[in-house]
mmCIF file of C-alpha atoms in Angstrom:
data_model
loop_
_atom_site.group_PDB
_atom_site.id
_atom_site.type_symbol
_atom_site.label_atom_id
_atom_site.label_comp_id
_atom_site.label_asym_id
_atom_site.label_seq_id
_atom_site.Cartn_x
_atom_site.Cartn_y
_atom_site.Cartn_z
ATOM 1 C CA UNK A 16 7.622 8.170 -19.743
ATOM 2 C CA UNK A 17 7.693 7.959 -16.218
ATOM 3 C CA UNK A 18 6.177 10.565 -13.157
ATOM 4 C CA UNK A 19 8.783 12.752 -11.376
ATOM 5 C CA UNK A 20 7.885 14.703 -8.269
ATOM 6 C CA UNK A 21 9.088 18.212 -8.310
ATOM 7 C CA UNK A 22 8.676 20.821 -5.298
ATOM 8 C CA UNK A 23 9.363 24.636 -5.857
ATOM 9 C CA UNK A 24 11.848 26.886 -2.969
ATOM 10 C CA UNK A 25 8.342 28.283 -2.586
ATOM 11 C CA UNK A 26 7.514 24.351 -1.171
ATOM 12 C CA UNK A 27 4.496 23.422 -4.007
ATOM 13 C CA UNK A 28 4.194 19.973 -4.994
ATOM 14 C CA UNK A 29 3.689 19.016 -8.437
ATOM 15 C CA UNK A 30 3.777 15.023 -10.887
ATOM 16 C CA UNK A 31 4.865 15.702 -14.910
ATOM 17 C CA UNK A 32 5.953 13.355 -16.624
ATOM 18 C CA UNK A 33 9.333 13.235 -18.775
ATOM 19 C CA UNK A 34 11.393 11.425 -20.325
ATOM 20 C CA UNK A 35 14.932 9.766 -17.497
ATOM 21 C CA UNK A 36 16.889 11.994 -20.154
ATOM 22 C CA UNK A 37 15.075 14.730 -18.916
ATOM 23 C CA UNK A 38 17.091 17.515 -17.328
ATOM 24 C CA UNK A 39 17.190 17.383 -13.321
ATOM 25 C CA UNK A 40 14.424 20.898 -12.237
ATOM 26 C CA UNK A 41 11.321 21.591 -14.709
ATOM 27 C CA UNK A 42 9.432 24.560 -13.908
ATOM 28 C CA UNK A 43 6.808 24.954 -11.562
ATOM 29 C CA UNK A 44 3.369 25.335 -12.611
ATOM 30 C CA UNK A 45 2.465 27.374 -10.115
ATOM 31 C CA UNK A 46 4.905 29.952 -10.449
ATOM 32 C CA UNK A 47 7.170 29.245 -12.206
ATOM 33 C CA UNK A 48 10.459 28.741 -10.431
ATOM 34 C CA UNK A 49 12.804 25.733 -11.309
ATOM 35 C CA UNK A 50 11.698 23.522 -9.121
ATOM 36 C CA UNK A 51 14.064 20.183 -8.411
ATOM 37 C CA UNK A 52 13.170 16.280 -8.437
ATOM 38 C CA UNK A 53 12.528 15.056 -4.867
ATOM 39 C CA UNK A 54 11.950 11.425 -4.042
ATOM 40 C CA UNK A 55 8.517 9.773 -5.202
ATOM 41 C CA UNK A 56 6.259 7.882 -2.615
ATOM 42 C CA UNK A 57 6.138 3.959 -2.977
ATOM 43 C CA UNK A 58 3.869 2.491 -4.501
ATOM 44 C CA UNK A 59 3.713 -1.932 -3.355
ATOM 45 C CA UNK A 60 0.576 -3.540 -5.775
ATOM 46 C CA UNK A 61 -0.729 -7.067 -4.068
ATOM 47 C CA UNK A 62 -1.053 -7.514 -0.320
ATOM 48 C CA UNK A 63 0.609 -10.209 1.891
ATOM 49 C CA UNK A 64 -2.292 -12.968 2.292
ATOM 50 C CA UNK A 65 -0.793 -15.463 5.024
ATOM 51 C CA UNK A 66 -3.914 -18.297 3.965
ATOM 52 C CA UNK A 67 -5.510 -20.062 5.679
ATOM 53 C CA UNK A 68 -5.148 -21.172 9.501
ATOM 54 C CA UNK A 69 -5.733 -25.056 9.894
ATOM 55 C CA UNK A 70 -9.096 -24.500 12.301
ATOM 56 C CA UNK A 71 -10.496 -22.869 8.947
ATOM 57 C CA UNK A 72 -9.397 -26.241 5.970
ATOM 58 C CA UNK A 73 -12.138 -27.957 5.188
ATOM 59 C CA UNK A 74 -12.453 -30.851 7.037
ATOM 60 C CA UNK A 75 -15.063 -32.923 6.270
ATOM 61 C CA UNK A 76 -14.731 -34.988 2.303
ATOM 62 C CA UNK A 77 -17.720 -32.659 1.325
ATOM 63 C CA UNK A 78 -15.812 -29.647 2.371
ATOM 64 C CA UNK A 79 -12.688 -30.767 -0.768
ATOM 65 C CA UNK A 80 -16.062 -31.008 -2.588
ATOM 66 C CA UNK A 81 -15.796 -34.381 -2.865
ATOM 67 C CA UNK A 82 -12.553 -35.024 -3.515
ATOM 68 C CA UNK A 83 -11.935 -32.517 -6.320
ATOM 69 C CA UNK A 84 -8.223 -32.914 -7.113
ATOM 70 C CA UNK A 85 -7.757 -29.262 -8.147
ATOM 71 C CA UNK A 86 -8.792 -28.026 -5.317
ATOM 72 C CA UNK A 87 -7.297 -30.979 -2.961
ATOM 73 C CA UNK A 88 -3.817 -29.633 -4.661
ATOM 74 C CA UNK A 89 -4.060 -26.046 -4.352
ATOM 75 C CA UNK A 90 -5.160 -26.685 -0.278
ATOM 76 C CA UNK A 91 -2.231 -28.526 -0.524
ATOM 77 C CA UNK A 92 -0.237 -25.511 -1.780
ATOM 78 C CA UNK A 93 -2.431 -23.203 0.565
ATOM 79 C CA UNK A 94 -1.894 -25.059 3.486
ATOM 80 C CA UNK A 95 2.238 -25.842 2.837
ATOM 81 C CA UNK A 96 3.430 -22.132 2.733
ATOM 82 C CA UNK A 97 0.765 -21.227 5.681
ATOM 83 C CA UNK A 98 3.363 -24.173 7.586
ATOM 84 C CA UNK A 99 6.338 -22.172 6.376
ATOM 85 C CA UNK A 100 5.540 -19.163 7.183
ATOM 86 C CA UNK A 101 4.691 -20.331 10.639
ATOM 87 C CA UNK A 102 7.973 -21.298 10.982
ATOM 88 C CA UNK A 103 9.217 -18.278 10.303
ATOM 89 C CA UNK A 104 6.423 -15.886 12.393
ATOM 90 C CA UNK A 105 5.667 -18.073 15.665
ATOM 91 C CA UNK A 106 2.247 -14.980 16.333
ATOM 92 C CA UNK A 107 1.054 -16.893 13.123
ATOM 93 C CA UNK A 108 0.662 -20.428 15.194
ATOM 94 C CA UNK A 109 -2.873 -20.883 15.760
ATOM 95 C CA UNK A 110 -4.556 -23.833 18.759
ATOM 96 C CA UNK A 111 -2.592 -26.766 18.915
ATOM 97 C CA UNK A 112 -4.085 -28.827 21.603
ATOM 98 C CA UNK A 113 -6.931 -30.222 19.128
ATOM 99 C CA UNK A 114 -4.689 -32.523 16.976
ATOM 100 C CA UNK A 115 -2.021 -32.475 19.317
ATOM 101 C CA UNK A 116 -5.033 -34.472 21.950
ATOM 102 C CA UNK A 117 -6.109 -36.195 18.255
ATOM 103 C CA UNK A 118 -2.696 -37.701 17.344
ATOM 104 C CA UNK A 119 -1.205 -38.673 21.038
ATOM 105 C CA UNK A 120 1.218 -35.470 21.651
ATOM 106 C CA UNK A 121 1.960 -33.559 24.289
ATOM 107 C CA UNK A 122 -0.601 -30.291 25.420
ATOM 108 C CA UNK A 123 2.449 -28.182 26.137
ATOM 109 C CA UNK A 124 2.807 -24.857 24.137
ATOM 110 C CA UNK A 125 5.757 -24.514 21.651
ATOM 111 C CA UNK A 126 8.667 -22.369 22.767
ATOM 112 C CA UNK A 127 9.612 -19.790 20.352
ATOM 113 C CA UNK A 128 13.684 -20.195 19.411
#
């Protein structure tokens, strides 16, 4: 049975489990008056995780557990997810200057656009 929130005319708030087909009001346990349903609070499960930025990804062979294929696959998925987020949200971009310098690119900052 779902849990519903109710409020009586005197302002008492309470929760009560009731069938979906139950009547729209319940008796207040504090004062006994008819209490109407009110919108329930929203509960979110889990959390958002942008993943590791490039600076925190393993940089050495030992950092990848000597090339463990399962771990490398997990890192590849995490990095692909992170890149997708960075494309959508510019504020998640890490410092790209070391990478650009290594690859021979320019060090000009990226434009949001």
